[in-house]
XYZ file of N, CA, C and O in Angstrom:
828
model
N 50.727 -41.875 -44.235
C 50.465 -40.460 -44.481
C 51.606 -39.640 -43.876
O 51.987 -39.844 -42.725
N 52.107 -38.699 -44.662
C 53.219 -37.892 -44.194
C 52.742 -36.825 -43.214
O 51.554 -36.515 -43.118
N 53.704 -36.273 -42.505
C 53.401 -35.194 -41.559
C 52.806 -34.002 -42.305
O 51.851 -33.355 -41.842
N 53.336 -33.734 -43.477
C 52.830 -32.615 -44.272
C 51.377 -32.850 -44.664
O 50.539 -31.939 -44.635
N 51.066 -34.131 -44.991
C 49.691 -34.444 -45.343
C 48.749 -34.277 -44.161
O 47.631 -33.773 -44.308
N 49.197 -34.715 -42.979
C 48.380 -34.564 -41.765
C 48.144 -33.089 -41.435
O 47.046 -32.688 -41.048
N 49.197 -32.306 -41.573
C 49.058 -30.877 -41.288
C 48.087 -30.219 -42.265
O 47.279 -29.363 -41.890
N 48.164 -30.655 -43.528
C 47.250 -30.090 -44.531
C 45.811 -30.469 -44.214
O 44.885 -29.657 -44.332
N 45.607 -31.745 -43.804
C 44.260 -32.202 -43.451
C 43.741 -31.446 -42.231
O 42.567 -31.026 -42.192
N 44.615 -31.273 -41.239
C 44.238 -30.539 -40.036
C 43.876 -29.102 -40.366
O 42.902 -28.546 -39.826
N 44.634 -28.500 -41.286
C 44.363 -27.119 -41.692
C 42.988 -27.024 -42.354
O 42.214 -26.089 -42.095
N 42.681 -28.002 -43.207
C 41.385 -27.997 -43.888
C 40.250 -28.127 -42.879
O 39.223 -27.440 -42.975
N 40.440 -29.027 -41.878
C 39.413 -29.227 -40.855
C 39.218 -27.950 -40.032
O 38.082 -27.515 -39.784
N 40.312 -27.337 -39.616
C 40.230 -26.099 -38.840
C 39.569 -24.999 -39.647
O 38.768 -24.211 -39.132
N 39.904 -24.935 -40.936
C 39.319 -23.926 -41.804
C 37.804 -24.113 -41.903
O 37.037 -23.141 -41.862
N 37.388 -25.378 -41.992
C 35.959 -25.673 -42.069
C 35.252 -25.281 -40.775
O 34.143 -24.746 -40.780
N 35.918 -25.575 -39.633
C 35.331 -25.232 -38.336
C 35.197 -23.718 -38.187
O 34.159 -23.195 -37.752
N 36.241 -22.988 -38.565
C 36.223 -21.532 -38.476
C 35.144 -20.956 -39.385
O 34.394 -20.048 -39.005
N 35.058 -21.524 -40.599
C 34.052 -21.041 -41.549
C 32.652 -21.276 -41.005
O 31.775 -20.407 -41.115
N 32.435 -22.446 -40.421
C 31.114 -22.752 -39.858
C 30.787 -21.815 -38.706
O 29.660 -21.319 -38.582
N 31.798 -21.562 -37.850
C 31.586 -20.655 -36.714
C 31.257 -19.246 -37.202
O 30.384 -18.566 -36.655
N 31.953 -18.825 -38.258
C 31.686 -17.504 -38.816
C 30.262 -17.418 -39.361
O 29.571 -16.411 -39.175
N 29.833 -18.476 -40.036
C 28.469 -18.493 -40.579
C 27.428 -18.433 -39.463
O 26.403 -17.756 -39.584
N 27.705 -19.154 -38.372
C 26.775 -19.144 -37.236
C 26.696 -17.747 -36.625
O 25.615 -17.235 -36.319
N 27.881 -17.114 -36.468
C 27.922 -15.765 -35.890
C 27.191 -14.775 -36.783
O 26.413 -13.934 -36.310
N 27.422 -14.897 -38.107
C 26.746 -13.998 -39.053
C 25.233 -14.188 -38.976
O 24.468 -13.219 -38.965
N 24.790 -15.458 -38.929
C 23.350 -15.733 -38.867
C 22.743 -15.193 -37.573
O 21.667 -14.591 -37.575
N 23.452 -15.395 -36.454
C 22.958 -14.892 -35.174
C 22.884 -13.368 -35.163
O 21.936 -12.790 -34.626
N 23.883 -12.727 -35.748
C 23.877 -11.263 -35.816
C 22.694 -10.763 -36.643
O 22.033 -9.785 -36.288
N 22.444 -11.452 -37.763
C 21.321 -11.063 -38.608
C 19.993 -11.258 -37.881
O 19.091 -10.414 -37.981
N 19.886 -12.381 -37.161
C 18.657 -12.640 -36.407
C 18.470 -11.595 -35.311
O 17.358 -11.129 -35.064
N 19.580 -11.231 -34.637
C 19.511 -10.223 -33.585
C 19.129 -8.867 -34.165
O 18.311 -8.141 -33.591
N 19.720 -8.514 -35.319
C 19.377 -7.246 -35.959
C 17.919 -7.226 -36.398
O 17.234 -6.204 -36.252
N 17.443 -8.358 -36.917
C 16.041 -8.438 -37.343
C 15.107 -8.299 -36.148
O 14.082 -7.611 -36.215
N 15.480 -8.952 -35.048
C 14.658 -8.860 -33.846
C 14.652 -7.436 -33.305
O 13.616 -6.922 -32.855
N 15.823 -6.768 -33.351
C 15.923 -5.402 -32.873
C 15.095 -4.465 -33.740
O 14.417 -3.564 -33.243
N 15.140 -4.691 -35.062
C 14.347 -3.861 -35.967
C 12.858 -4.065 -35.727
O 12.076 -3.105 -35.738
N 12.462 -5.322 -35.487
C 11.058 -5.609 -35.219
C 10.616 -4.954 -33.917
O 9.520 -4.390 -33.823
N 11.505 -5.011 -32.902
C 11.187 -4.385 -31.627
C 11.074 -2.876 -31.780
O 10.144 -2.249 -31.256
N 12.016 -2.280 -32.521
C 11.988 -0.834 -32.723
C 10.724 -0.420 -33.470
O 10.078 0.573 -33.121
N 10.362 -1.198 -34.489
C 9.153 -0.885 -35.250
C 7.919 -0.997 -34.374
O 7.009 -0.160 -34.438
N 7.909 -2.038 -33.542
C 6.768 -2.228 -32.643
C 6.658 -1.074 -31.657
O 5.571 -0.539 -31.424
N 7.799 -0.654 -31.089
C 7.787 0.445 -30.134
C 7.381 1.745 -30.810
O 6.676 2.563 -30.226
N 7.830 1.940 -32.052
C 7.446 3.149 -32.781
C 5.938 3.171 -33.019
O 5.297 4.223 -32.912
N 5.356 1.993 -33.306
C 3.917 1.932 -33.568
C 3.111 2.251 -32.327
O 2.178 3.055 -32.371
N 3.476 1.618 -31.187
C 2.668 1.892 -30.000
C 2.911 3.306 -29.482
O 2.012 3.944 -28.942
N 4.142 3.823 -29.654
C 4.401 5.197 -29.225
C 3.609 6.177 -30.083
O 3.045 7.152 -29.573
N 3.543 5.910 -31.389
C 2.766 6.760 -32.290
C 1.291 6.728 -31.907
O 0.615 7.762 -31.880
N 0.785 5.523 -31.583
C -0.622 5.386 -31.202
C -0.909 6.138 -29.913
O -1.925 6.839 -29.789
N -0.012 6.026 -28.934
C -0.222 6.696 -27.657
C -0.152 8.205 -27.810
O -0.983 8.942 -27.273
N 0.848 8.679 -28.541
C 0.989 10.119 -28.698
C -0.128 10.698 -29.552
O -0.466 11.866 -29.431
N -0.717 9.861 -30.409
C -1.852 10.319 -31.195
C -3.035 10.671 -30.322
O -3.903 11.459 -30.711
N -3.087 10.106 -29.134
C -4.164 10.403 -28.186
C -3.840 11.610 -27.315
O -4.634 11.980 -26.449
N -2.675 12.218 -27.528
C -2.267 13.389 -26.754
C -1.413 13.069 -25.547
O -1.048 13.970 -24.795
N -1.101 11.802 -25.356
C -0.299 11.406 -24.195
C 1.188 11.445 -24.531
O 1.590 11.193 -25.661
N 1.992 11.772 -23.531
C 3.437 11.712 -23.672
C 3.945 10.395 -23.113
O 3.426 9.895 -22.115
N 4.960 9.821 -23.749
C 5.451 8.495 -23.373
C 6.782 8.602 -22.628
O 7.645 9.394 -23.009
N 6.918 7.800 -21.568
C 8.201 7.690 -20.868
C 8.599 6.223 -20.770
O 7.758 5.334 -20.703
N 9.897 5.987 -20.772
C 10.448 4.630 -20.754
C 11.614 4.642 -19.771
O 12.647 5.247 -20.029
N 11.427 3.994 -18.613
C 12.421 4.094 -17.536
C 13.090 2.749 -17.259
O 12.416 1.718 -17.115
N 14.424 2.765 -17.194
C 15.209 1.628 -16.735
C 15.268 1.714 -15.217
O 15.927 2.594 -14.659
N 14.575 0.810 -14.530
C 14.470 0.899 -13.080
C 15.762 0.506 -12.375
O 15.941 0.828 -11.203
N 16.650 -0.154 -13.082
C 17.915 -0.565 -12.478
C 18.942 0.551 -12.514
O 19.639 0.813 -11.541
N 19.038 1.251 -13.660
C 20.054 2.291 -13.821
C 19.517 3.696 -13.588
O 20.293 4.627 -13.362
N 18.192 3.857 -13.711
C 17.614 5.189 -13.579
C 17.541 5.939 -14.893
O 17.012 7.056 -14.946
N 18.068 5.353 -15.968
C 17.984 5.999 -17.287
C 16.530 6.081 -17.718
O 15.760 5.129 -17.547
N 16.160 7.214 -18.300
C 14.775 7.401 -18.745
C 14.757 8.088 -20.103
O 15.579 8.957 -20.387
N 13.827 7.643 -20.949
C 13.660 8.215 -22.290
C 12.290 8.874 -22.350
O 11.284 8.266 -21.952
N 12.248 10.118 -22.824
C 10.997 10.863 -22.936
C 10.665 11.089 -24.409
O 11.541 11.416 -25.202
N 9.384 10.940 -24.748
C 8.962 11.207 -26.119
C 8.854 12.715 -26.345
O 8.853 13.517 -25.403
N 8.733 13.090 -27.614
C 8.596 14.502 -27.971
C 7.356 15.107 -27.328
O 7.392 16.223 -26.796
N 6.243 14.374 -27.375
C 4.989 14.878 -26.794
C 5.113 15.050 -25.287
O 4.582 16.014 -24.726
N 5.798 14.130 -24.623
C 6.011 14.252 -23.177
C 6.674 15.592 -22.863
O 6.251 16.310 -21.952
N 7.709 15.928 -23.606
C 8.443 17.170 -23.359
C 7.568 18.383 -23.649
O 7.630 19.382 -22.933
N 6.737 18.278 -24.698
C 5.857 19.395 -25.044
C 4.866 19.695 -23.927
O 4.549 20.869 -23.670
N 4.364 18.670 -23.276
C 3.383 18.857 -22.203
C 3.931 19.785 -21.128
O 3.213 20.628 -20.584
N 5.217 19.655 -20.829
C 5.829 20.433 -19.753
C 6.568 21.672 -20.248
O 7.266 22.329 -19.471
N 6.419 21.986 -21.526
C 7.018 23.204 -22.056
C 8.483 23.087 -22.411
O 9.161 24.105 -22.587
N 8.995 21.872 -22.550
C 10.390 21.680 -22.914
C 10.529 21.528 -24.424
O 9.662 20.936 -25.077
N 11.616 22.059 -24.956
C 11.951 21.793 -26.350
C 12.521 20.378 -26.430
O 12.867 19.772 -25.413
N 12.627 19.871 -27.640
C 13.048 18.478 -27.796
C 14.438 18.228 -27.235
O 14.746 17.138 -26.748
N 15.315 19.253 -27.287
C 16.671 19.061 -26.781
C 16.858 19.611 -25.362
O 17.956 19.574 -24.813
N 15.775 20.124 -24.753
C 15.876 20.645 -23.386
C 15.953 19.523 -22.357
O 16.639 19.632 -21.350
N 15.190 18.473 -22.608
C 15.080 17.386 -21.647
C 15.611 16.127 -22.310
O 14.878 15.193 -22.606
N 16.914 16.120 -22.539
C 17.529 14.990 -23.231
C 17.382 13.728 -22.390
O 17.221 13.781 -21.165
N 17.414 12.584 -23.057
C 17.310 11.317 -22.339
C 18.478 11.227 -21.354
O 19.633 11.370 -21.715
N 18.153 10.984 -20.109
C 19.183 11.036 -19.084
C 18.710 10.325 -17.830
O 17.638 9.729 -17.809
N 19.506 10.393 -16.799
C 19.107 9.865 -15.505
C 18.366 10.962 -14.750
O 18.902 12.052 -14.535
N 17.144 10.677 -14.371
C 16.346 11.641 -13.622
C 15.723 10.928 -12.433
O 15.168 9.836 -12.601
N 15.802 11.502 -11.246
C 15.154 10.865 -10.095
C 13.695 10.563 -10.392
O 13.008 11.337 -11.064
N 13.228 9.421 -9.904
C 11.872 8.949 -10.208
C 10.832 10.023 -9.906
O 9.875 10.196 -10.644
N 10.997 10.727 -8.781
C 9.968 11.652 -8.329
C 10.302 13.111 -8.609
O 9.732 14.014 -7.988
N 11.217 13.340 -9.516
C 11.546 14.720 -9.877
C 10.320 15.404 -10.460
O 9.561 14.819 -11.214
N 10.108 16.640 -10.047
C 9.045 17.511 -10.559
C 7.647 17.146 -10.071
O 6.671 17.738 -10.530
N 7.502 16.176 -9.169
C 6.182 15.878 -8.589
C 5.917 16.843 -7.440
O 6.804 17.132 -6.632
N 4.694 17.337 -7.330
C 4.333 18.252 -6.246
C 4.496 17.530 -4.900
O 4.036 16.389 -4.744
N 5.157 18.165 -3.931
C 5.400 17.506 -2.637
C 4.128 16.989 -1.965
O 4.158 15.929 -1.309
N 3.012 17.699 -2.118
C 1.770 17.266 -1.472
C 1.208 15.993 -2.094
O 0.440 15.270 -1.462
N 1.580 15.723 -3.349
C 1.059 14.552 -4.049
C 1.996 13.347 -3.968
O 1.602 12.229 -4.316
N 3.219 13.576 -3.503
C 4.234 12.523 -3.504
C 3.848 11.300 -2.665
O 4.042 10.167 -3.119
N 3.315 11.458 -1.444
C 2.970 10.260 -0.648
C 2.005 9.321 -1.355
O 2.181 8.096 -1.318
N 0.994 9.873 -2.029
C 0.029 9.022 -2.730
C 0.679 8.350 -3.936
O 0.405 7.180 -4.222
N 1.543 9.076 -4.646
C 2.249 8.491 -5.781
C 3.079 7.294 -5.329
O 3.054 6.218 -5.946
N 3.823 7.465 -4.240
C 4.659 6.385 -3.732
C 3.813 5.200 -3.276
O 4.185 4.036 -3.505
N 2.683 5.468 -2.654
C 1.803 4.392 -2.194
C 1.221 3.616 -3.374
O 1.179 2.379 -3.362
N 0.792 4.336 -4.417
C 0.244 3.675 -5.608
C 1.302 2.827 -6.303
O 1.027 1.708 -6.752
N 2.514 3.362 -6.393
C 3.602 2.629 -7.050
C 3.959 1.364 -6.262
O 4.141 0.285 -6.844
N 4.041 1.493 -4.949
C 4.370 0.339 -4.106
C 3.308 -0.743 -4.235
O 3.629 -1.934 -4.339
N 2.050 -0.342 -4.246
C 0.958 -1.311 -4.366
C 1.048 -2.046 -5.707
O 0.808 -3.253 -5.783
N 1.410 -1.328 -6.761
C 1.528 -1.956 -8.084
C 2.706 -2.923 -8.127
O 2.571 -4.064 -8.589
N 3.855 -2.492 -7.632
C 5.030 -3.356 -7.647
C 4.825 -4.608 -6.788
O 5.367 -5.672 -7.079
N 4.050 -4.482 -5.712
C 3.798 -5.618 -4.818
C 2.691 -6.536 -5.325
O 2.362 -7.534 -4.674
N 2.109 -6.179 -6.473
C 1.060 -7.017 -7.025
C -0.312 -6.784 -6.431
O -1.253 -7.534 -6.721
N -0.452 -5.736 -5.607
C -1.743 -5.437 -5.004
C -2.681 -4.766 -6.002
O -3.907 -4.782 -5.822
N -2.117 -4.151 -7.041
C -2.898 -3.519 -8.095
C -2.452 -4.079 -9.448
O -1.270 -4.331 -9.659
N -3.410 -4.283 -10.351
C -3.094 -4.838 -11.657
C -2.457 -3.809 -12.583
O -1.681 -4.163 -13.475
N -2.773 -2.540 -12.367
C -2.222 -1.481 -13.205
C -1.744 -0.332 -12.327
O -2.207 -0.170 -11.192
N -0.815 0.460 -12.866
C -0.362 1.662 -12.162
C -1.042 2.866 -12.785
O -0.941 3.107 -13.993
N -1.754 3.610 -11.964
C -2.438 4.812 -12.422
C -2.490 5.796 -11.267
O -2.809 5.415 -10.134
N -2.168 7.057 -11.575
C -2.099 8.049 -10.508
C -2.312 9.441 -11.089
O -1.860 9.742 -12.185
N -3.016 10.284 -10.326
C -3.185 11.687 -10.692
C -2.357 12.531 -9.739
O -2.477 12.392 -8.531
N -1.528 13.379 -10.321
C -0.645 14.223 -9.503
C -0.340 15.518 -10.233
O -0.570 15.617 -11.451
N 0.189 16.489 -9.489
C 0.654 17.722 -10.103
C 2.144 17.590 -10.424
O 2.914 17.053 -9.627
N 2.517 18.089 -11.626
C 3.899 18.030 -12.068
C 4.374 19.437 -12.433
O 3.627 20.217 -13.010
N 5.618 19.742 -12.083
C 6.178 21.062 -12.357
C 6.640 21.157 -13.809
O 7.311 20.270 -14.337
N 6.275 22.262 -14.453
C 6.669 22.519 -15.841
C 8.001 23.276 -15.881
O 8.541 23.675 -14.847
N 8.486 23.492 -17.077
C 9.758 24.191 -17.255
C 9.710 25.593 -16.673
O 10.687 26.065 -16.079
N 8.551 26.272 -16.809
C 8.441 27.648 -16.332
C 8.086 27.736 -14.850
O 7.850 28.830 -14.328
N 8.033 26.595 -14.165
C 7.751 26.590 -12.738
C 6.285 26.430 -12.383
O 5.948 26.284 -11.208
N 5.409 26.480 -13.378
C 3.976 26.292 -13.121
C 3.686 24.806 -12.912
O 4.551 23.943 -13.111
N 2.449 24.524 -12.499
C 2.072 23.140 -12.214
C 0.944 22.694 -13.133
O 0.043 23.474 -13.443
N 1.003 21.440 -13.553
C -0.070 20.842 -14.333
C -0.538 19.550 -13.658
O 0.265 18.808 -13.095
N -1.845 19.352 -13.737
C -2.391 18.078 -13.269
C -2.155 17.032 -14.359
O -2.471 17.254 -15.521
N -1.598 15.889 -13.951
C -1.215 14.849 -14.892
C -1.801 13.496 -14.464
O -1.772 13.144 -13.280
N -2.321 12.773 -15.437
C -2.696 11.380 -15.214
C -1.534 10.524 -15.697
O -1.185 10.542 -16.878
N -0.915 9.795 -14.765
C 0.214 8.941 -15.103
C -0.229 7.483 -15.082
O -0.824 7.026 -14.106
N 0.052 6.784 -16.162
C -0.223 5.349 -16.244
C 1.063 4.637 -16.639
O 1.886 5.208 -17.358
N 1.215 3.390 -16.200
C 2.418 2.663 -16.567
C 2.284 1.178 -16.313
O 1.354 0.723 -15.639
N 3.247 0.439 -16.864
C 3.283 -1.001 -16.644
C 4.719 -1.495 -16.746
O 5.531 -0.956 -17.495
N 5.030 -2.504 -15.958
C 6.351 -3.119 -16.004
C 6.411 -4.037 -17.221
O 5.530 -4.868 -17.432
N 7.459 -3.883 -18.039
C 7.593 -4.692 -19.255
C 8.780 -5.640 -19.189
O 8.971 -6.445 -20.107
N 9.569 -5.575 -18.102
C 10.700 -6.489 -17.953
C 11.002 -6.683 -16.472
O 10.987 -5.718 -15.699
N 11.269 -7.933 -16.082
C 11.631 -8.280 -14.706
C 12.828 -9.231 -14.731
O 13.060 -9.917 -15.737
N 13.560 -9.285 -13.607
C 14.673 -10.227 -13.527
C 14.158 -11.600 -13.112
O 12.943 -11.817 -12.987
N 15.078 -12.536 -12.902
C 14.698 -13.908 -12.578
C 13.917 -14.003 -11.269
O 13.139 -14.939 -11.062
N 14.112 -13.023 -10.391
C 13.422 -13.020 -9.096
C 12.124 -12.219 -9.123
O 11.487 -12.049 -8.088
N 11.771 -11.717 -10.298
C 10.530 -10.957 -10.415
C 10.667 -9.486 -10.110
O 9.675 -8.757 -10.120
N 11.897 -9.030 -9.875
C 12.099 -7.609 -9.582
C 11.952 -6.788 -10.854
O 12.533 -7.124 -11.888
N 11.161 -5.699 -10.832
C 10.966 -4.875 -12.036
C 12.276 -4.282 -12.534
O 13.080 -3.773 -11.750
N 12.485 -4.376 -13.850
C 13.688 -3.830 -14.468
C 13.387 -2.656 -15.387
O 14.186 -1.724 -15.490
N 12.245 -2.706 -16.050
C 11.903 -1.666 -17.022
C 10.409 -1.394 -16.962
O 9.601 -2.311 -16.839
N 10.069 -0.105 -17.053
C 8.668 0.291 -16.978
C 8.399 1.345 -18.048
O 9.205 2.256 -18.258
N 7.286 1.192 -18.732
C 6.882 2.130 -19.769
C 5.513 2.696 -19.405
O 4.660 1.981 -18.880
N 5.311 3.987 -19.670
C 4.018 4.565 -19.333
C 3.750 5.856 -20.080
O 4.502 6.256 -20.975
N 2.665 6.503 -19.694
C 2.245 7.736 -20.360
C 1.893 8.806 -19.336
O 1.542 8.501 -18.191
N 1.985 10.054 -19.760
C 1.498 11.206 -19.004
C 0.471 11.929 -19.867
O 0.738 12.227 -21.034
N -0.693 12.193 -19.287
C -1.755 12.914 -19.977
C -2.113 14.154 -19.177
O -2.330 14.074 -17.960
N -2.174 15.300 -19.841
C -2.523 16.563 -19.186
C -4.029 16.583 -18.895
O -4.850 16.547 -19.809
N -4.390 16.619 -17.610
C -5.805 16.649 -17.210
C -6.115 17.945 -16.460
O -7.077 17.997 -15.685
N -5.325 18.985 -16.704
C -5.496 20.250 -15.987
C -6.877 20.859 -16.225
O -7.514 21.367 -15.288
N -7.358 20.813 -17.456
C -8.670 21.389 -17.760
C -9.773 20.645 -17.016
O -10.713 21.266 -16.515
N -9.668 19.338 -16.970
C -10.674 18.559 -16.244
C -10.666 18.889 -14.754
O -11.710 19.051 -14.135
N -9.456 19.010 -14.195
C -9.335 19.348 -12.778
C -9.883 20.742 -12.498
O -10.519 20.979 -11.464
N -9.654 21.682 -13.423
C -10.173 23.035 -13.269
C -11.693 23.026 -13.299
O -12.360 23.693 -12.496
N -12.261 22.248 -14.226
C -13.720 22.145 -14.315
C -14.297 21.520 -13.051
O -15.340 21.954 -12.537
N -13.611 20.514 -12.510
C -14.079 19.882 -11.270
C -14.030 20.863 -10.109
O -14.939 20.896 -9.273
N -12.959 21.673 -10.063
C -12.830 22.656 -8.987
C -13.933 23.704 -9.082
O -14.520 24.101 -8.057
N -14.231 24.161 -10.305
C -15.301 25.151 -10.483
C -16.655 24.551 -10.118
O -17.501 25.229 -9.515
N -16.868 23.285 -10.459
C -18.118 22.616 -10.121
C -18.265 22.500 -8.611
O -19.359 22.734 -8.056
N -17.181 22.153 -7.937
C -17.211 22.068 -6.472
C -17.530 23.436 -5.859
O -18.287 23.533 -4.884
N -16.926 24.487 -6.443
C -17.167 25.838 -5.930
C -18.633 26.221 -6.082
O -19.238 26.777 -5.153
N -19.219 25.917 -7.242
C -20.633 26.211 -7.465
C -21.520 25.407 -6.514
O -22.508 25.922 -5.988
N -21.161 24.159 -6.292
C -21.947 23.321 -5.401
C -21.908 23.860 -3.969
O -22.931 23.928 -3.290
N -20.702 24.250 -3.535
C -20.581 24.814 -2.185
C -21.387 26.108 -2.073
O -22.011 26.371 -1.025
N -21.373 26.910 -3.138
C -22.123 28.167 -3.123
C -23.621 27.894 -3.006
O -24.332 28.555 -2.224
N -24.107 26.918 -3.765
C -25.520 26.559 -3.690
C -25.881 26.012 -2.308
O -26.955 26.314 -1.772
N -24.974 25.222 -1.742
C -25.224 24.690 -0.403
C -25.317 25.818 0.622
O -26.164 25.779 1.530
N -24.448 26.818 0.472
C -24.496 27.962 1.383
C -25.819 28.725 1.232
O -26.416 29.158 2.224
N -26.275 28.894 -0.018
C -27.553 29.581 -0.269
C -28.703 28.816 0.386
O -29.602 29.408 0.998
N -28.676 27.491 0.235
C -29.730 26.661 0.829
C -29.738 26.802 2.342
O -30.807 26.924 2.973
N -28.536 26.800 2.943
C -28.443 26.943 4.405
C -29.005 28.281 4.850
O -29.791 28.366 5.808
N -28.604 29.357 4.142
C -29.076 30.696 4.508
C -30.582 30.802 4.323
O -31.296 31.328 5.192
N -31.084 30.304 3.192
C -32.521 30.383 2.911
C -33.321 29.565 3.911
O -34.395 29.995 4.372
N -32.803 28.410 4.295
C -33.480 27.565 5.279
C -33.565 28.280 6.624
O -34.593 28.244 7.309
N -32.470 28.951 6.999
C -32.461 29.700 8.263
C -33.452 30.858 8.218
O -34.163 31.133 9.199
N -33.511 31.541 7.069
C -34.464 32.655 6.925
C -35.907 32.157 7.027
O -36.752 32.796 7.683
N -36.195 31.031 6.394
C -37.547 30.465 6.461
C -37.892 30.039 7.879
O -39.036 30.213 8.335
N -36.897 29.488 8.574
C -37.138 29.073 9.960
C -37.440 30.281 10.834
O -38.348 30.248 11.686
N -36.685 31.377 10.630
C -36.933 32.579 11.418
C -38.306 33.170 11.085
O -39.040 33.623 11.980
N -38.659 33.143 9.799
C -39.974 33.654 9.399
C -41.095 32.805 10.008
O -42.121 33.342 10.459
N -40.893 31.508 10.013
C -41.893 30.627 10.601
C -42.031 30.883 12.102
O -43.140 30.934 12.650
N -40.880 31.032 12.773
C -40.915 31.301 14.211
C -41.617 32.629 14.491
O -42.387 32.754 15.463
N -41.325 33.642 13.640
C -41.968 34.949 13.828
C -43.473 34.843 13.620
O -44.271 35.445 14.358
N -43.887 34.077 12.607
C -45.322 33.903 12.349
C -45.997 33.172 13.501
O -47.111 33.526 13.929
N -45.331 32.150 14.022
C -45.889 31.411 15.163
C -46.019 32.319 16.374
O -47.041 32.275 17.108
N -45.013 33.170 16.601
C -45.056 34.081 17.741
C -46.185 35.086 17.568
O -46.907 35.416 18.525
N -46.362 35.561 16.320
C -47.439 36.515 16.053
C -48.799 35.861 16.267
O -49.729 36.478 16.821
N -48.952 34.641 15.848
C -50.215 33.928 16.028
C -50.518 33.706 17.510
O -51.669 33.827 17.949
N -49.476 33.381 18.270
C -49.677 33.175 19.704
C -50.081 34.480 20.386
O -50.961 34.517 21.254
N -49.419 35.581 19.971
C -49.750 36.881 20.544
C -51.184 37.285 20.204
O -51.940 37.825 21.043
N -51.568 37.022 18.961
C -52.939 37.348 18.539
C -53.953 36.518 19.305
O -54.987 37.064 19.781
N -53.670 35.247 19.483
C -54.593 34.387 20.233
C -54.704 34.832 21.658
O -55.805 34.854 22.257
N -53.565 35.233 22.249
C -53.581 35.676 23.649
C -54.363 36.978 23.781
O -55.123 37.186 24.749
N -54.198 37.878 22.785
C -54.930 39.166 22.817
C -56.435 38.922 22.697
O -57.219 39.545 23.432
N -56.845 38.063 21.797
C -58.259 37.810 21.613
C -58.884 37.103 22.844
O -60.056 37.317 23.162
N -58.077 36.289 23.483
C -58.582 35.579 24.672
C -58.843 36.519 25.819
O -59.697 36.272 26.691
N -58.131 37.629 25.826
C -58.307 38.568 26.908
C -59.371 39.592 26.543
O -59.712 40.462 27.324
């Protein structure tokens, strides 16, 4: 076999190897795109279901701090869709300072495996500076090889009306308790006065 023949054979073999590698890369790219489309469709479905219940969805990268907010999430706090663009936001931004210790404790307990789910009620600051009571729920959806949380997805639900109703109920209950205390004291004084009158009458008749 001549050198030219060997070179031609080698070229054909290399061409076949390159073609096979290209086919593998194309197939892998298609599989990756299909998987990405399936994931996107799945996320769109669960986000649609969650927002249909009135909850706003958040998706946080715990490693980088990047966070994605749904349209409903932004609406809850009075933001337009382009006001609160997906960005890096401190985990505890806009949480009421008085509620922060409990939020941190609940989160730590969840990350440490002490709680099966993350759920917390806290006040959150709106765009106009007002506060809303929010029920926050979430779950870790990705961890590294050591089990460290990498990604967490959750919801925010406005529970301000419920909290207002609870506060009014507490106020009414306290008012009723105060009435009972006052009425009980009045009855006790009336009873004491009646007893004193009876004793005085008995003493007068005895004399």
